[in-house]
Tab-separated table of C-alpha atoms in Angstrom:
chain	number	residue	atom	x	y	z
Z	9	MET	CA	-13.898	10.500	9.574
Z	10	GLU	CA	-15.089	6.312	9.794
Z	11	SER	CA	-13.275	4.143	7.553
Z	12	VAL	CA	-15.046	0.804	7.172
Z	13	ASN	CA	-14.713	-2.411	5.496
Z	14	PRO	CA	-17.066	-2.689	2.635
Z	15	GLU	CA	-17.072	-6.638	3.146
Z	16	THR	CA	-18.340	-6.827	6.307
Z	17	GLY	CA	-19.352	-3.106	7.001
Z	18	ASP	CA	-17.301	-3.511	10.227
Z	19	VAL	CA	-15.774	-0.308	10.917
Z	20	ILE	CA	-11.714	-0.456	11.130
Z	21	ALA	CA	-10.882	2.918	12.895
Z	22	THR	CA	-12.344	6.408	13.151
Z	23	TYR	CA	-10.117	9.661	12.705
Z	24	ASP	CA	-10.500	12.781	13.530
Z	25	GLY	CA	-10.608	14.924	10.791
Z	26	HIS	CA	-9.047	18.644	10.507
Z	27	ASP	CA	-10.968	21.680	11.749
Z	28	GLY	CA	-10.471	25.188	10.248
Z	29	ALA	CA	-7.240	25.311	12.573
Z	30	ALA	CA	-5.748	22.216	12.121
Z	31	VAL	CA	-6.279	23.449	7.874
Z	32	GLU	CA	-4.889	27.094	8.322
Z	33	SER	CA	-1.512	25.643	10.241
Z	34	ALA	CA	-1.042	23.229	7.141
Z	35	LEU	CA	-1.016	25.062	5.117
Z	36	SER	CA	1.050	27.690	6.887
Z	37	ASP	CA	3.380	24.862	7.186
Z	38	ALA	CA	3.146	24.019	3.626
Z	39	ALA	CA	3.880	28.002	1.825
Z	40	GLU	CA	6.554	28.658	4.527
Z	41	ARG	CA	8.094	24.335	3.887
Z	42	PHE	CA	8.511	25.133	-0.082
Z	43	GLU	CA	11.247	27.455	-0.040
Z	44	SER	CA	13.195	25.034	1.544
Z	45	TRP	CA	11.998	21.946	-0.547
Z	46	ALA	CA	12.572	23.810	-3.834
Z	47	ALA	CA	16.566	25.477	-3.041
Z	48	ARG	CA	17.439	21.457	-1.659
Z	49	PRO	CA	19.140	20.280	-4.519
Z	50	ILE	CA	17.239	17.796	-6.757
Z	51	GLN	CA	19.518	14.788	-6.447
Z	52	GLU	CA	18.719	15.740	-2.703
Z	53	ARG	CA	14.650	15.659	-3.062
Z	54	CYS	CA	15.495	11.978	-5.284
Z	55	ARG	CA	16.986	10.232	-2.736
Z	56	LEU	CA	14.511	10.494	-0.711
Z	57	LEU	CA	12.042	9.355	-3.460
Z	58	GLU	CA	14.297	6.376	-3.623
Z	59	ARG	CA	14.306	5.577	0.306
Z	60	THR	CA	10.637	6.005	-0.106
Z	61	ALA	CA	10.581	3.469	-2.664
Z	62	ASP	CA	12.158	1.363	-0.436
Z	63	LEU	CA	10.339	1.493	2.401
Z	64	LEU	CA	7.187	1.143	0.384
Z	65	ARG	CA	8.373	-2.421	-0.704
Z	66	GLU	CA	9.580	-3.434	3.004
Z	67	ARG	CA	5.317	-2.388	3.989
Z	68	THR	CA	3.657	-4.439	0.791
Z	69	ASP	CA	1.883	-6.640	2.742
Z	70	GLU	CA	1.084	-4.321	5.657
Z	71	TYR	CA	0.049	-1.196	3.152
Z	72	ALA	CA	-1.951	-4.266	0.547
Z	73	GLU	CA	-3.728	-5.247	3.613
Z	74	LEU	CA	-5.278	-2.374	4.797
Z	75	MET	CA	-5.942	-1.245	0.721
Z	76	THR	CA	-8.127	-4.235	1.018
Z	77	ARG	CA	-9.827	-3.489	4.216
Z	78	GLU	CA	-10.722	0.110	3.481
Z	79	MET	CA	-11.691	-0.519	-0.604
Z	80	GLY	CA	-12.520	-4.087	-1.477
Z	81	LYS	CA	-9.381	-4.010	-3.786
Z	82	PRO	CA	-8.203	-8.404	-4.349
Z	83	VAL	CA	-5.233	-8.293	-1.923
Z	84	ASP	CA	-2.861	-9.320	-4.965
Z	85	GLN	CA	-3.480	-6.441	-6.899
Z	86	ALA	CA	-3.440	-4.700	-3.695
Z	87	ARG	CA	-0.131	-5.963	-3.734
Z	88	ALA	CA	0.947	-4.885	-6.814
Z	89	GLU	CA	-0.173	-1.264	-6.417
Z	90	VAL	CA	2.477	-1.200	-3.752
Z	91	GLU	CA	4.859	-2.279	-6.013
Z	92	LYS	CA	3.725	0.287	-8.379
Z	93	CYS	CA	4.074	2.691	-6.554
Z	94	ALA	CA	7.701	1.857	-5.851
Z	95	TRP	CA	8.510	1.891	-9.159
Z	96	VAL	CA	7.041	5.237	-9.656
Z	97	CYS	CA	9.398	6.335	-7.390
Z	98	ASP	CA	12.420	4.607	-8.618
Z	99	TYR	CA	11.544	6.042	-11.855
Z	100	TYR	CA	11.712	10.058	-10.829
Z	101	ALA	CA	14.565	9.732	-8.428
Z	102	GLU	CA	16.436	8.206	-11.570
Z	103	ARG	CA	14.876	10.187	-14.439
Z	104	ALA	CA	13.548	13.790	-12.691
Z	105	PRO	CA	16.934	15.572	-12.567
Z	106	GLU	CA	17.375	15.087	-16.574
Z	107	GLN	CA	13.261	15.450	-17.327
Z	108	LEU	CA	13.958	19.206	-15.272
Z	109	ALA	CA	17.157	20.066	-16.678
Z	110	ASP	CA	17.531	23.119	-18.872
Z	111	GLU	CA	16.604	23.164	-22.420
Z	112	THR	CA	19.449	25.277	-24.193
Z	113	ILE	CA	16.543	27.239	-27.506
Z	114	GLY	CA	19.370	28.343	-29.861
Z	115	THR	CA	18.374	32.452	-31.060
Z	116	GLU	CA	20.947	34.848	-31.603
Z	117	ALA	CA	25.012	34.482	-32.139
Z	118	ASP	CA	26.017	36.505	-28.929
Z	119	ALA	CA	23.166	35.384	-26.432
Z	120	ARG	CA	22.348	31.891	-24.257
Z	121	THR	CA	18.587	31.591	-23.947
Z	122	LEU	CA	17.374	28.719	-22.143
Z	123	VAL	CA	13.855	27.164	-21.052
Z	124	SER	CA	14.304	26.522	-17.045
Z	125	TYR	CA	12.023	23.803	-15.125
Z	126	GLU	CA	10.567	25.578	-11.851
Z	127	PRO	CA	8.524	24.045	-9.197
Z	128	LEU	CA	5.581	25.979	-8.308
Z	129	GLY	CA	4.907	25.813	-4.657
Z	130	PRO	CA	1.939	24.071	-2.678
Z	131	VAL	CA	-0.420	21.860	-5.057
Z	132	LEU	CA	-3.515	20.580	-3.617
Z	133	ALA	CA	-3.853	16.649	-4.998
Z	134	VAL	CA	-7.680	15.407	-4.540
Z	135	MET	CA	-7.983	11.889	-5.402
Z	136	PRO	CA	-10.247	8.540	-5.137
Z	137	TRP	CA	-10.380	5.275	-3.630
Z	138	ASN	CA	-10.070	2.904	-6.104
Z	139	PHE	CA	-6.601	2.976	-6.737
Z	140	PRO	CA	-6.069	4.379	-2.918
Z	141	LEU	CA	-1.793	4.638	-3.221
Z	142	TRP	CA	-0.916	4.000	-7.020
Z	143	GLN	CA	-2.896	7.869	-7.954
Z	144	VAL	CA	-1.567	9.510	-5.089
Z	145	PHE	CA	2.099	8.469	-5.686
Z	146	ARG	CA	1.575	9.074	-9.702
Z	147	PHE	CA	1.484	12.190	-8.283
Z	148	ALA	CA	3.733	12.574	-5.541
Z	149	ALA	CA	6.430	11.584	-6.688
Z	150	PRO	CA	6.887	13.865	-9.768
Z	151	ASN	CA	6.122	16.896	-7.348
Z	152	LEU	CA	8.346	16.029	-5.114
Z	153	ALA	CA	10.982	15.638	-7.016
Z	154	ALA	CA	10.106	19.045	-8.875
Z	155	GLY	CA	10.194	20.860	-5.519
Z	156	ASN	CA	7.093	21.193	-5.786
Z	157	VAL	CA	5.013	20.293	-1.747
Z	158	GLY	CA	1.727	18.354	-1.840
Z	159	LEU	CA	-1.377	18.654	0.156
Z	160	LEU	CA	-3.712	15.890	-0.386
Z	161	LYS	CA	-7.564	15.447	-0.020
Z	162	HIS	CA	-8.094	12.169	-0.719
Z	163	ALA	CA	-11.669	9.774	-0.907
Z	164	SER	CA	-12.985	10.107	2.946
Z	165	ASN	CA	-13.664	6.305	2.763
Z	166	VAL	CA	-9.973	5.857	2.923
Z	167	PRO	CA	-8.676	7.933	5.504
Z	168	GLY	CA	-6.109	5.379	6.283
Z	169	CYS	CA	-4.722	4.779	3.271
Z	170	ALA	CA	-4.155	8.756	3.165
Z	171	LEU	CA	-2.359	8.837	6.599
Z	172	ALA	CA	-0.202	5.953	5.459
Z	173	ILE	CA	1.061	7.778	2.353
Z	174	GLU	CA	2.426	10.947	4.440
Z	175	GLU	CA	3.594	8.274	6.946
Z	176	VAL	CA	5.630	6.174	5.112
Z	177	LEU	CA	7.512	9.723	3.391
Z	178	HIS	CA	7.619	11.033	6.166
Z	179	ASP	CA	9.124	7.960	7.353
Z	180	ALA	CA	11.548	8.303	4.544
Z	181	GLY	CA	13.047	12.336	5.329
Z	182	VAL	CA	10.514	13.989	3.320
Z	183	PRO	CA	10.632	16.402	5.849
Z	184	GLU	CA	6.600	18.088	7.999
Z	185	GLY	CA	5.275	20.290	5.520
Z	186	ALA	CA	6.212	19.091	2.124
Z	187	PHE	CA	3.628	16.455	1.997
Z	188	THR	CA	1.001	16.626	4.422
Z	189	THR	CA	-2.681	14.727	4.057
Z	190	LEU	CA	-6.413	17.367	5.049
Z	191	LEU	CA	-9.072	14.689	6.752
Z	192	ILE	CA	-11.580	16.927	5.132
Z	193	GLY	CA	-14.924	16.665	3.319
Z	194	SER	CA	-15.716	17.717	-0.394
Z	195	ASP	CA	-17.670	20.510	0.893
Z	196	ARG	CA	-14.402	22.364	2.315
Z	197	VAL	CA	-12.015	21.715	-1.042
Z	198	ASP	CA	-13.310	24.957	-2.864
Z	199	ASP	CA	-11.894	27.080	0.234
Z	200	VAL	CA	-8.479	25.136	-0.491
Z	201	ILE	CA	-8.751	25.826	-3.838
Z	202	ALA	CA	-8.987	29.551	-3.236
Z	203	ASP	CA	-6.279	30.311	-0.961
Z	204	ASP	CA	-3.667	32.122	-2.117
Z	205	ARG	CA	-0.871	29.484	-1.215
Z	206	VAL	CA	-2.262	26.849	-3.027
Z	207	ARG	CA	-0.506	27.453	-6.742
Z	208	ALA	CA	-2.558	24.073	-8.598
Z	209	VAL	CA	-4.754	21.120	-8.370
Z	210	THR	CA	-5.003	17.909	-9.312
Z	211	LEU	CA	-7.864	15.723	-9.627
Z	212	THR	CA	-8.525	12.194	-10.542
Z	213	GLY	CA	-12.930	11.185	-10.057
Z	214	SER	CA	-15.657	12.137	-11.574
Z	215	GLU	CA	-16.967	14.806	-13.967
Z	216	PRO	CA	-19.206	16.726	-11.543
Z	217	ALA	CA	-15.815	16.379	-9.287
Z	218	GLY	CA	-13.776	17.951	-12.032
Z	219	ARG	CA	-15.774	21.000	-12.979
Z	220	ALA	CA	-16.104	22.236	-9.941
Z	221	VAL	CA	-12.583	22.149	-9.402
Z	222	ALA	CA	-11.754	23.396	-12.883
Z	223	GLU	CA	-14.217	25.878	-12.152
Z	224	THR	CA	-12.542	26.901	-9.107
Z	225	ALA	CA	-9.895	27.469	-9.733
Z	226	GLY	CA	-10.051	28.580	-13.364
Z	227	ARG	CA	-11.973	31.766	-11.019
Z	228	GLU	CA	-8.410	31.624	-9.091
Z	229	LEU	CA	-6.140	31.429	-12.162
Z	230	LYS	CA	-4.602	27.944	-10.903
Z	231	LYS	CA	-3.501	25.388	-13.399
Z	232	THR	CA	-4.820	22.001	-13.224
Z	233	VAL	CA	-4.888	19.061	-14.346
Z	234	LEU	CA	-7.877	16.584	-14.370
Z	235	GLU	CA	-7.671	12.506	-14.987
Z	236	LEU	CA	-11.965	12.096	-15.433
Z	237	GLY	CA	-14.244	9.348	-16.234
Z	238	GLY	CA	-13.747	6.969	-18.914
Z	239	SER	CA	-15.882	4.483	-20.959
Z	240	ASP	CA	-13.171	3.192	-22.792
Z	241	PRO	CA	-13.708	0.985	-26.253
Z	242	PHE	CA	-11.868	-2.611	-26.761
Z	243	VAL	CA	-12.226	-3.127	-29.832
Z	244	VAL	CA	-12.050	-6.876	-31.226
Z	245	LEU	CA	-11.173	-7.258	-35.180
Z	246	ASP	CA	-11.778	-10.456	-37.192
Z	247	ASP	CA	-8.313	-11.357	-37.371
Z	248	ALA	CA	-8.061	-11.147	-33.508
Z	249	PRO	CA	-7.037	-14.448	-31.676
Z	250	ILE	CA	-9.788	-15.138	-29.688
Z	251	ALA	CA	-8.991	-17.113	-26.483
Z	252	GLU	CA	-5.929	-14.775	-25.662
Z	253	THR	CA	-7.734	-11.498	-26.416
Z	254	ALA	CA	-11.201	-13.086	-23.927
Z	255	GLU	CA	-9.043	-13.749	-21.255
Z	256	LYS	CA	-7.435	-10.279	-21.887
Z	257	ALA	CA	-11.053	-8.854	-21.950
Z	258	ALA	CA	-12.277	-10.730	-18.910
Z	259	TYR	CA	-8.641	-9.215	-16.856
Z	260	ALA	CA	-9.709	-5.877	-18.250
Z	261	ARG	CA	-13.101	-5.326	-17.203
Z	262	THR	CA	-12.663	-6.793	-13.991
Z	263	GLN	CA	-9.595	-5.759	-12.879
Z	264	ASN	CA	-9.916	-3.703	-9.231
Z	265	ASN	CA	-13.244	-5.200	-8.799
Z	266	GLY	CA	-14.246	-3.397	-11.858
Z	267	GLN	CA	-13.952	0.199	-10.401
Z	268	SER	CA	-11.704	1.575	-12.661
Z	269	CYS	CA	-11.591	4.792	-15.224
Z	270	ILE	CA	-9.353	2.886	-17.969
Z	271	ALA	CA	-11.354	-0.449	-17.178
Z	272	ALA	CA	-12.290	-1.795	-20.875
Z	273	LYS	CA	-16.332	-1.159	-20.563
Z	274	ARG	CA	-17.511	-0.927	-24.314
Z	275	PHE	CA	-16.354	-4.117	-26.256
Z	276	ILE	CA	-16.942	-3.632	-29.800
Z	277	VAL	CA	-16.440	-7.037	-31.731
Z	278	HIS	CA	-16.783	-7.824	-36.004
Z	279	THR	CA	-19.287	-9.789	-36.890
Z	280	ASP	CA	-16.582	-12.464	-38.225
Z	281	ALA	CA	-15.699	-12.832	-34.868
Z	282	TYR	CA	-18.479	-12.514	-32.999
Z	283	ASP	CA	-19.912	-14.859	-31.494
Z	284	GLU	CA	-17.074	-17.125	-30.885
Z	285	PHE	CA	-16.071	-14.357	-28.974
Z	286	VAL	CA	-19.116	-13.660	-26.784
Z	287	GLY	CA	-18.974	-17.347	-26.105
Z	288	ALA	CA	-15.289	-17.525	-24.850
Z	289	PHE	CA	-15.217	-13.785	-22.983
Z	290	ALA	CA	-19.001	-15.576	-20.963
Z	291	ALA	CA	-16.652	-18.370	-20.276
Z	292	GLU	CA	-13.847	-16.155	-18.584
Z	293	LEU	CA	-16.489	-14.176	-16.838
Z	294	ASP	CA	-18.103	-17.067	-15.411
Z	295	ALA	CA	-14.721	-18.792	-14.311
Z	296	LEU	CA	-13.777	-16.155	-12.191
Z	297	THR	CA	-13.718	-16.575	-8.552
Z	298	VAL	CA	-15.627	-13.730	-6.439
Z	299	GLY	CA	-15.119	-13.471	-2.857
Z	300	ASP	CA	-13.477	-12.264	0.226
Z	301	PRO	CA	-10.714	-10.234	-0.745
Z	302	THR	CA	-8.331	-11.291	1.400
Z	303	ASP	CA	-8.355	-14.856	-0.049
Z	304	GLU	CA	-5.585	-15.067	-2.139
Z	305	ASP	CA	-7.889	-17.253	-5.339
Z	306	THR	CA	-10.266	-13.627	-5.375
Z	307	ASP	CA	-10.336	-12.547	-8.331
Z	308	VAL	CA	-13.296	-9.926	-7.792
Z	309	GLY	CA	-14.406	-8.451	-4.292
Z	310	PRO	CA	-16.752	-6.433	-2.624
Z	311	GLN	CA	-17.787	-3.231	-4.271
Z	312	ALA	CA	-15.950	-0.255	-2.327
Z	313	ARG	CA	-19.659	0.657	-0.990
Z	314	GLU	CA	-23.311	-0.556	-1.214
Z	315	ASP	CA	-24.601	3.047	-2.974
Z	316	LEU	CA	-22.099	1.876	-5.858
Z	317	MET	CA	-23.076	-1.393	-6.129
Z	318	ARG	CA	-27.307	-0.184	-6.316
Z	319	GLU	CA	-25.769	2.211	-8.604
Z	320	LEU	CA	-24.323	-0.146	-11.684
Z	321	HIS	CA	-27.186	-2.891	-10.529
Z	322	ASP	CA	-29.775	-0.148	-11.850
Z	323	GLN	CA	-27.789	0.877	-14.782
Z	324	VAL	CA	-27.580	-2.841	-15.761
Z	325	GLU	CA	-31.364	-2.820	-15.028
Z	326	ARG	CA	-32.270	-0.347	-16.881
Z	327	THR	CA	-29.714	-1.845	-20.019
Z	328	VAL	CA	-31.789	-4.642	-20.137
Z	329	GLU	CA	-34.728	-2.874	-20.007
Z	330	ALA	CA	-34.059	-1.068	-23.215
Z	331	GLY	CA	-33.685	-4.086	-24.736
Z	332	ALA	CA	-30.473	-5.780	-24.050
Z	333	THR	CA	-29.267	-10.060	-22.717
Z	334	LEU	CA	-28.102	-10.905	-20.092
Z	335	SER	CA	-25.541	-13.412	-20.356
Z	336	VAL	CA	-23.682	-13.536	-17.284
Z	337	GLY	CA	-24.801	-12.053	-13.955
Z	338	GLY	CA	-26.759	-9.518	-13.649
Z	339	GLU	CA	-28.184	-9.753	-9.827
Z	340	PRO	CA	-26.441	-8.790	-6.851
Z	341	LEU	CA	-25.113	-11.904	-4.540
Z	342	ASP	CA	-26.817	-12.899	-1.994
Z	343	ARG	CA	-24.066	-12.408	0.872
Z	344	ASP	CA	-23.427	-10.443	3.349
Z	345	GLY	CA	-21.721	-7.478	1.401
Z	346	PRO	CA	-21.576	-5.211	-1.786
Z	347	TYR	CA	-20.545	-8.547	-4.278
Z	348	TYR	CA	-21.743	-7.749	-7.674
Z	349	PRO	CA	-20.338	-10.678	-9.998
Z	350	PRO	CA	-18.923	-9.780	-13.615
Z	351	THR	CA	-21.999	-9.565	-15.745
Z	352	LEU	CA	-21.975	-9.495	-19.939
Z	353	LEU	CA	-24.324	-8.104	-22.046
Z	354	THR	CA	-25.017	-8.288	-25.137
Z	355	ASP	CA	-26.832	-6.535	-27.523
Z	356	VAL	CA	-26.627	-3.502	-26.083
Z	357	PRO	CA	-28.902	-0.207	-27.541
Z	358	VAL	CA	-26.100	2.174	-28.570
Z	359	ASP	CA	-28.358	4.473	-26.423
Z	360	SER	CA	-28.763	2.768	-23.016
Z	361	PRO	CA	-27.087	3.839	-20.083
Z	362	ALA	CA	-24.820	0.599	-20.664
Z	363	ALA	CA	-23.220	2.437	-23.767
Z	364	THR	CA	-23.797	6.175	-22.743
Z	365	GLU	CA	-22.994	6.323	-18.993
Z	366	GLU	CA	-19.436	4.861	-16.961
Z	367	THR	CA	-20.299	1.576	-15.818
Z	368	PHE	CA	-17.898	1.576	-12.574
Z	369	GLY	CA	-18.122	-1.775	-11.544
Z	370	PRO	CA	-17.820	-5.127	-13.599
Z	371	VAL	CA	-20.146	-4.979	-15.809
Z	372	ALA	CA	-19.190	-6.011	-19.979
Z	373	ALA	CA	-20.960	-4.025	-23.090
Z	374	VAL	CA	-20.848	-6.028	-25.912
Z	375	PHE	CA	-21.863	-4.215	-29.257
Z	376	GLU	CA	-21.367	-5.975	-33.083
Z	377	VAL	CA	-20.351	-4.365	-35.707
Z	378	ALA	CA	-19.615	-4.961	-39.629
Z	379	ASP	CA	-16.864	-3.423	-40.984
Z	380	GLU	CA	-13.755	-1.330	-38.929
Z	381	ALA	CA	-15.985	2.332	-40.104
Z	382	GLU	CA	-18.334	0.700	-37.571
Z	383	ALA	CA	-16.192	-0.401	-35.096
Z	384	LEU	CA	-14.356	2.666	-35.013
Z	385	ALA	CA	-17.751	4.822	-35.657
Z	386	LEU	CA	-18.810	3.373	-32.388
Z	387	ALA	CA	-15.397	3.453	-30.530
Z	388	ASN	CA	-15.419	7.088	-30.500
Z	389	ASP	CA	-18.958	7.904	-29.762
Z	390	THR	CA	-19.109	8.769	-26.246
Z	391	SER	CA	-18.456	11.990	-24.863
Z	392	PHE	CA	-14.825	9.997	-22.335
Z	393	GLY	CA	-11.825	9.893	-24.441
Z	394	LEU	CA	-9.660	8.190	-22.178
Z	395	GLY	CA	-8.639	4.928	-22.956
Z	396	ALA	CA	-9.176	2.622	-25.875
Z	397	SER	CA	-7.499	-0.638	-27.424
Z	398	VAL	CA	-8.052	-2.631	-29.992
Z	399	TRP	CA	-7.235	-6.535	-30.990
Z	400	THR	CA	-5.449	-7.770	-33.992
Z	401	ASP	CA	-3.469	-10.371	-35.307
Z	402	ASP	CA	-1.871	-7.649	-37.771
Z	403	PRO	CA	-0.130	-5.155	-35.337
Z	404	ASP	CA	0.794	-2.718	-38.221
Z	405	ARG	CA	-3.153	-2.718	-38.731
Z	406	GLY	CA	-3.452	-2.199	-34.944
Z	407	GLU	CA	-1.431	0.662	-35.348
Z	408	ARG	CA	-3.176	2.455	-38.278
Z	409	PHE	CA	-6.557	1.977	-36.472
Z	410	VAL	CA	-5.583	3.182	-32.706
Z	411	ARG	CA	-4.098	6.267	-34.541
Z	412	ARG	CA	-7.825	7.204	-34.962
Z	413	PHE	CA	-8.854	6.562	-32.143
Z	414	ASP	CA	-10.175	10.147	-30.007
Z	415	ALA	CA	-8.378	9.224	-26.522
Z	416	GLY	CA	-6.127	10.108	-25.081
Z	417	CYS	CA	-3.985	6.713	-24.361
Z	418	CYS	CA	-4.756	4.153	-27.236
Z	419	PHE	CA	-3.323	0.280	-26.502
Z	420	VAL	CA	-2.798	-2.893	-29.516
Z	421	ASN	CA	-3.023	-5.709	-28.441
Z	422	GLU	CA	-2.714	-4.266	-25.020
Z	423	TYR	CA	-5.752	-3.257	-21.526
Z	424	VAL	CA	-5.297	0.066	-20.968
Z	425	LYS	CA	-2.856	0.717	-17.960
Z	426	SER	CA	-0.978	3.781	-16.544
Z	427	ASP	CA	2.783	3.238	-16.874
Z	428	PRO	CA	5.585	6.044	-15.625
Z	429	ARG	CA	7.726	6.222	-18.977
Z	430	VAL	CA	4.790	7.428	-21.019
Z	431	PRO	CA	2.006	10.111	-20.128
Z	432	PHE	CA	-1.350	9.334	-18.917
Z	433	GLY	CA	-4.517	11.254	-18.935
Z	434	GLY	CA	-8.243	12.016	-21.326
Z	435	VAL	CA	-9.466	14.813	-23.782
Z	436	LYS	CA	-13.033	15.723	-23.876
Z	437	ASN	CA	-15.374	14.270	-20.614
Z	438	SER	CA	-11.789	12.479	-19.447
Z	439	GLY	CA	-10.471	15.713	-18.500
Z	440	TYR	CA	-7.115	17.705	-19.123
Z	441	GLY	CA	-3.298	18.057	-18.618
Z	442	ARG	CA	-1.040	15.127	-18.276
Z	443	GLU	CA	0.214	12.707	-15.682
Z	444	LEU	CA	3.620	10.473	-15.444
Z	445	SER	CA	6.463	10.592	-17.886
Z	446	ARG	CA	8.330	13.618	-18.526
Z	447	HIS	CA	5.297	15.619	-19.583
Z	448	GLY	CA	3.725	14.523	-16.117
Z	449	ILE	CA	6.682	15.777	-14.553
Z	450	ARG	CA	6.347	19.274	-16.330
Z	451	GLU	CA	2.899	20.189	-15.752
Z	452	PHE	CA	3.606	21.907	-12.430
Z	453	VAL	CA	6.613	24.055	-12.698
Z	454	ASN	CA	7.036	27.351	-14.369
Z	455	ARG	CA	8.603	26.542	-18.018
Z	456	LYS	CA	10.995	30.093	-16.734
Z	457	THR	CA	12.544	31.751	-20.418
Z	458	ILE	CA	16.004	32.850	-19.571
Z	459	TRP	CA	17.881	34.986	-22.150
Z	460	VAL	CA	21.063	35.890	-21.667
Z	461	GLN	CA	22.558	38.366	-24.123
Z	462	HIS	CA	26.401	39.221	-24.458
Z	463	GLY	CA	27.344	42.394	-25.039
Z	464	PHE	CA	24.956	45.254	-25.849
Z	465	GLY	CA	24.530	45.072	-29.357
Z	466	ASP	CA	26.124	47.580	-32.288
Z	467	ASP	CA	23.470	50.045	-31.980
Z	468	GLY	CA	23.340	51.193	-28.440
Z	469	ASP	CA	19.479	52.066	-27.882
Z	470	GLY	CA	18.742	49.088	-26.475
Z	471	ALA	CA	16.527	47.542	-29.623
Z	472	GLY	CA	18.673	44.545	-30.096
Z	473	THR	CA	17.527	42.678	-32.830
Z	474	ASP	CA	13.729	42.582	-31.714
Z	475	ARG	CA	11.227	42.645	-34.963
Z	476	GLY	CA	7.633	44.315	-35.033
Z	477	ASP	CA	6.799	46.016	-31.597
Z	478	GLY	CA	8.786	43.988	-29.298
Z	479	SER	CA	5.904	41.898	-28.112
């Protein structure tokens, strides 16, 4: 398994993949470790997350540079990603005991009834390359706190990041077997899911990958959480402050080199603000620095792979052929590496690729609408439903608007983002289930009902106060 620098094409390192015997050993170790890990007091597990957060901060530069080398993320954004991973560890170290505490439910006067949140066992995480640390830690932190053990199948182009995650957790004191990286190809994932020792699966990735994982897991009756693609609308109402909104729009579209499921992709603009916004947006995109991702001044680095850049450019070309106007960018840069510039498409037909497909790179499609009703209809006219944002000078108006979005994460005057304190996930073809917050930590637990009866009741026949047939 090779790690290749997307900017230079140079092989950074070569790793031996895990054969069948190694995978079997990892599964066996995970199943064996689960018993002792789950039995540890949650406070002990959380202290190891605190230590992990400390080590992540100590190693920020090291891990940021590793991400930048393996997938081309601008190094300042990579540092921010490491810091965010430390944050999610700290968050669950502090909050998990409260979030997983027994929940008492009132039923009968002579009974104590409660819900206990208990771990399931080994959980497989299938993760992508675009946020190679963050997307793993937002799975690992809550699940390790909950008492589950983790098995990571990371994207094949970031094996160094996968092993670094395992390393920092083990260095923090998380025992062997509680979190294990599997260096395997996607063709072997089904066999791991089907293994009886794996109790649940989470995937962040493409819609086809999500469907494949859900099909296998469903056949095996295993819980899944899927965070898939997005074509997030960025709605600009007529009263939005244009300069500030355009600046936010440029970052929302180009962060992580535009390779983000929650990046704003469809910019839906009220006609009264359209001309001014397009002009300001074009200027913001044109001013971004495209270059070496290790350079502190770089805003947009290379795409993660050459084939991904070709797919993106093909979407742009087909959209222009369908009638769109190319206002900024639109051609691969004449330099080594898969560099694609920030690109702005206007007059975009609603049935063109940039309107109906997920563009996974720094390409913005702009649409003009006459009023709020048309803006909402266009925003919701997609098979995806991950994130959405609206921009207005009136927050109350914005809140009324976002309540009608058909999406999982809806923001007013802020670009879509994941935050440990609030649930993250989508609807429709963007997946199901939630990560982060107390909602996320409760996805892979047994919500166990416990009923403790004090006394046997007056009739002595064991019927108690059951109603109906006892079901």
